[in-house]
PDB file of C-alpha atoms in Angstrom:
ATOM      1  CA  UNK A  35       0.000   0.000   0.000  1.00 95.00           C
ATOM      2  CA  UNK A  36       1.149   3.339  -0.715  1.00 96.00           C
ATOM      3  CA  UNK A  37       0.072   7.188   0.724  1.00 95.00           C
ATOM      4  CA  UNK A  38      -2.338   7.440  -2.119  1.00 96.00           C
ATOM      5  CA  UNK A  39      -3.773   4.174  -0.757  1.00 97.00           C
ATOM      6  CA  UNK A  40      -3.644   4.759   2.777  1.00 96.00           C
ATOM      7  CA  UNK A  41      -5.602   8.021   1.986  1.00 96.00           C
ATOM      8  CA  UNK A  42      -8.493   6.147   0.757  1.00 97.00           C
ATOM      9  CA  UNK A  43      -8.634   3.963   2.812  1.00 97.00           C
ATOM     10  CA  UNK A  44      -8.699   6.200   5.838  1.00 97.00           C
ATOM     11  CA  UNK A  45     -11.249   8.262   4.616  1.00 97.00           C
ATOM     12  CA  UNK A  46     -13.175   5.250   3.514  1.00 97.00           C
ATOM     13  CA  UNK A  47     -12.798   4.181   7.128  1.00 96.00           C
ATOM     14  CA  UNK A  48     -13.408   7.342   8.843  1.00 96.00           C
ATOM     15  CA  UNK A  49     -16.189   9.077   6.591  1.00 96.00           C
ATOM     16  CA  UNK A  50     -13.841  11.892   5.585  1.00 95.00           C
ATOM     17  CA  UNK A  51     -12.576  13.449   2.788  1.00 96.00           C
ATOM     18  CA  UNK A  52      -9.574  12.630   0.943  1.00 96.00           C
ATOM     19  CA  UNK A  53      -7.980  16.481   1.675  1.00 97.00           C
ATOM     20  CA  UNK A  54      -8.433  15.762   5.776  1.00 96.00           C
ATOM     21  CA  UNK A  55      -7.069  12.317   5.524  1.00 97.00           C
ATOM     22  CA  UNK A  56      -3.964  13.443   3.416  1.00 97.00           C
ATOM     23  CA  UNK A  57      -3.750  16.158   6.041  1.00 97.00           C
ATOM     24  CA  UNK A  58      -4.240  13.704   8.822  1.00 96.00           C
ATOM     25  CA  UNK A  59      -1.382  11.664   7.720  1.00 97.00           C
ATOM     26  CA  UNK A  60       0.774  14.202   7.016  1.00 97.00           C
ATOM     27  CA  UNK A  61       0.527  15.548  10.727  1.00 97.00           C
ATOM     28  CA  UNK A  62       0.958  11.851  12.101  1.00 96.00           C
ATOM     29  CA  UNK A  63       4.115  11.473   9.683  1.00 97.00           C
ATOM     30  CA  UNK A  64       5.381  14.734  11.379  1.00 97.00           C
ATOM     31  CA  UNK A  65       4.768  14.229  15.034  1.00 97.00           C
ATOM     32  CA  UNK A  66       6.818  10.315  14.536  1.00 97.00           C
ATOM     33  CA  UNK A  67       9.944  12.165  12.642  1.00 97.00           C
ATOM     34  CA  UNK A  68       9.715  15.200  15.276  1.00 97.00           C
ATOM     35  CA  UNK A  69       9.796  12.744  18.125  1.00 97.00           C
ATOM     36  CA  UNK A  70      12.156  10.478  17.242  1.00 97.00           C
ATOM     37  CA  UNK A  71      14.718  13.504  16.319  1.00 96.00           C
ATOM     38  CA  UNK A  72      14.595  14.758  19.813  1.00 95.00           C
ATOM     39  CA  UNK A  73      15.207  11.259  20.456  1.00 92.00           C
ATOM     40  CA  UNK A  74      12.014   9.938  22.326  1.00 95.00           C
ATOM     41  CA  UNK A  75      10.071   6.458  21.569  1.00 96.00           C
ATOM     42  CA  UNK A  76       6.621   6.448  20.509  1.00 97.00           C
ATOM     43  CA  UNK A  77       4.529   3.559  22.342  1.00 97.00           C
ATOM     44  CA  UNK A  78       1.283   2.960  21.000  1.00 95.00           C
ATOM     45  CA  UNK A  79      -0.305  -0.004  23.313  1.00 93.00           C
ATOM     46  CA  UNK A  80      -1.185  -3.386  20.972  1.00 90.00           C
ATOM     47  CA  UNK A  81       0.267  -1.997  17.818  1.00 95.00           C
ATOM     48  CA  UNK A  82       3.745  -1.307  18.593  1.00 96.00           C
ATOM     49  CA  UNK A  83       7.030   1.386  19.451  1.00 97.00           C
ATOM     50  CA  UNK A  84       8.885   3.250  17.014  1.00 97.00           C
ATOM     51  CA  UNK A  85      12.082   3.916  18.471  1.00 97.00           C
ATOM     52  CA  UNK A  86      15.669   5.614  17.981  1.00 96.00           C
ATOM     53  CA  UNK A  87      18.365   2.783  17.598  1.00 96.00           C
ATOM     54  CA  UNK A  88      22.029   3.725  17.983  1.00 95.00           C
ATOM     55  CA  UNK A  89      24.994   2.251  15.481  1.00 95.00           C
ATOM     56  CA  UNK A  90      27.709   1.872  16.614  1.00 96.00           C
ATOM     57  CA  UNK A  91      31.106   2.658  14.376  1.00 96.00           C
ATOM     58  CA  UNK A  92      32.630   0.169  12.827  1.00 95.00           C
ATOM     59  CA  UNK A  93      34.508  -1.455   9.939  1.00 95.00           C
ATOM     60  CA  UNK A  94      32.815  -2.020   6.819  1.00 94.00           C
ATOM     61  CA  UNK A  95      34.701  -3.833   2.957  1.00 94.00           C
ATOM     62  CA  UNK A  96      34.147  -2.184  -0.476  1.00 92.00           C
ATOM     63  CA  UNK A  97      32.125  -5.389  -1.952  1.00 93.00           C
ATOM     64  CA  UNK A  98      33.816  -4.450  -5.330  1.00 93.00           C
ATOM     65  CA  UNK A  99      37.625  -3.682  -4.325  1.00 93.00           C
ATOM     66  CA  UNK A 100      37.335  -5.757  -0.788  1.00 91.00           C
ATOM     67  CA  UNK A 101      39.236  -2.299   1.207  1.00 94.00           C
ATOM     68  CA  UNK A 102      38.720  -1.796   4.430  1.00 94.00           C
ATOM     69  CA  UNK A 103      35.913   1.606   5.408  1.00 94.00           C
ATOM     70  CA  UNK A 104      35.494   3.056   7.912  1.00 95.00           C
ATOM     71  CA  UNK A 105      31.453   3.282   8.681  1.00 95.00           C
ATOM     72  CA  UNK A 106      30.628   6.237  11.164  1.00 96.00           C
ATOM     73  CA  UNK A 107      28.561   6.269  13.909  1.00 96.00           C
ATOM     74  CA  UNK A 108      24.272   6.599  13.322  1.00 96.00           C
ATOM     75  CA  UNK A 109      20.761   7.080  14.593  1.00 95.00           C
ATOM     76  CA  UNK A 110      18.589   4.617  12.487  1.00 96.00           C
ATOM     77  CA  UNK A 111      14.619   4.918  13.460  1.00 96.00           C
ATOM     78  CA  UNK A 112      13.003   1.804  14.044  1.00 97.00           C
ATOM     79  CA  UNK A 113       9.619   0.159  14.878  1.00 97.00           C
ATOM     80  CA  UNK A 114       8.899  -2.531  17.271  1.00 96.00           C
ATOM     81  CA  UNK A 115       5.982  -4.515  16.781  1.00 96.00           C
ATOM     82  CA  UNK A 116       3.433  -4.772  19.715  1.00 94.00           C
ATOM     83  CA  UNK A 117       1.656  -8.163  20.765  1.00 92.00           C
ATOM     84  CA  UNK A 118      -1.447  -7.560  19.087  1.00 93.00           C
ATOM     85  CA  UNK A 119      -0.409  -6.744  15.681  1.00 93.00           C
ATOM     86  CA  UNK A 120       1.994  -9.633  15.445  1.00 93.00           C
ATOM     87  CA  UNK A 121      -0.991 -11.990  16.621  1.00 93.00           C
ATOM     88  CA  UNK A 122      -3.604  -9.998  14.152  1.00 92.00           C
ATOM     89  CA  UNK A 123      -0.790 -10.689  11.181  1.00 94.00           C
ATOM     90  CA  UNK A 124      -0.298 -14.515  11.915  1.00 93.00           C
ATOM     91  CA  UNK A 125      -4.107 -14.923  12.017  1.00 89.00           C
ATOM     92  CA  UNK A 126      -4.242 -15.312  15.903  1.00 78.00           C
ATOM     93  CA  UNK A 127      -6.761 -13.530  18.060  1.00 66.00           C
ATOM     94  CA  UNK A 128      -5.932 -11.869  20.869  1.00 53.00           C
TER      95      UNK A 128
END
């Protein structure tokens, strides 16, 4: 599924227009990104956490030349799947 997607369906699901759903995503893509660069986790009971995982540096290999590079440091966002959506995705209730 893609945005254009998601927008229909939540407006489907919601009885909204298309325009407030695109907005309505848009504002829930925002407040994730905004939290997770001040570094805070987003818990949302039964569905899951995005998060903020730290890399640490290390030593990487050119896959064409086999060097050695160096690979810095990073923040990589990441989501964490809660207890409910992994049993509503293997078909289990819960």
């Amino acid at each position: 599924m893609n945005r254009k997607e998601l927008i229909n369906a939540l407006a489907a699901k919601t009885n909204s227009t298309k325009a407030d759903a695109d907005r309505s995503i848009g504002a829930l893509i925002d407040i994730i990104t905004a939290t997770l660069k001040k570094g805070d986790n987003i818990a949302l009971g039964g569905f899951g956490t995005f998060e903020v995982r730290k890399r640490v540096a290390r030593v990487g290999r050119n896959p064409k030349t086999g060097a050695e590079l160096k690979i810095k440091a990073s923040k990589q966002p990441a989501f964490k799947a809660g207890a409910t959506l992994k049993a509503a995705v293997n078909g289990a209730k819960k």
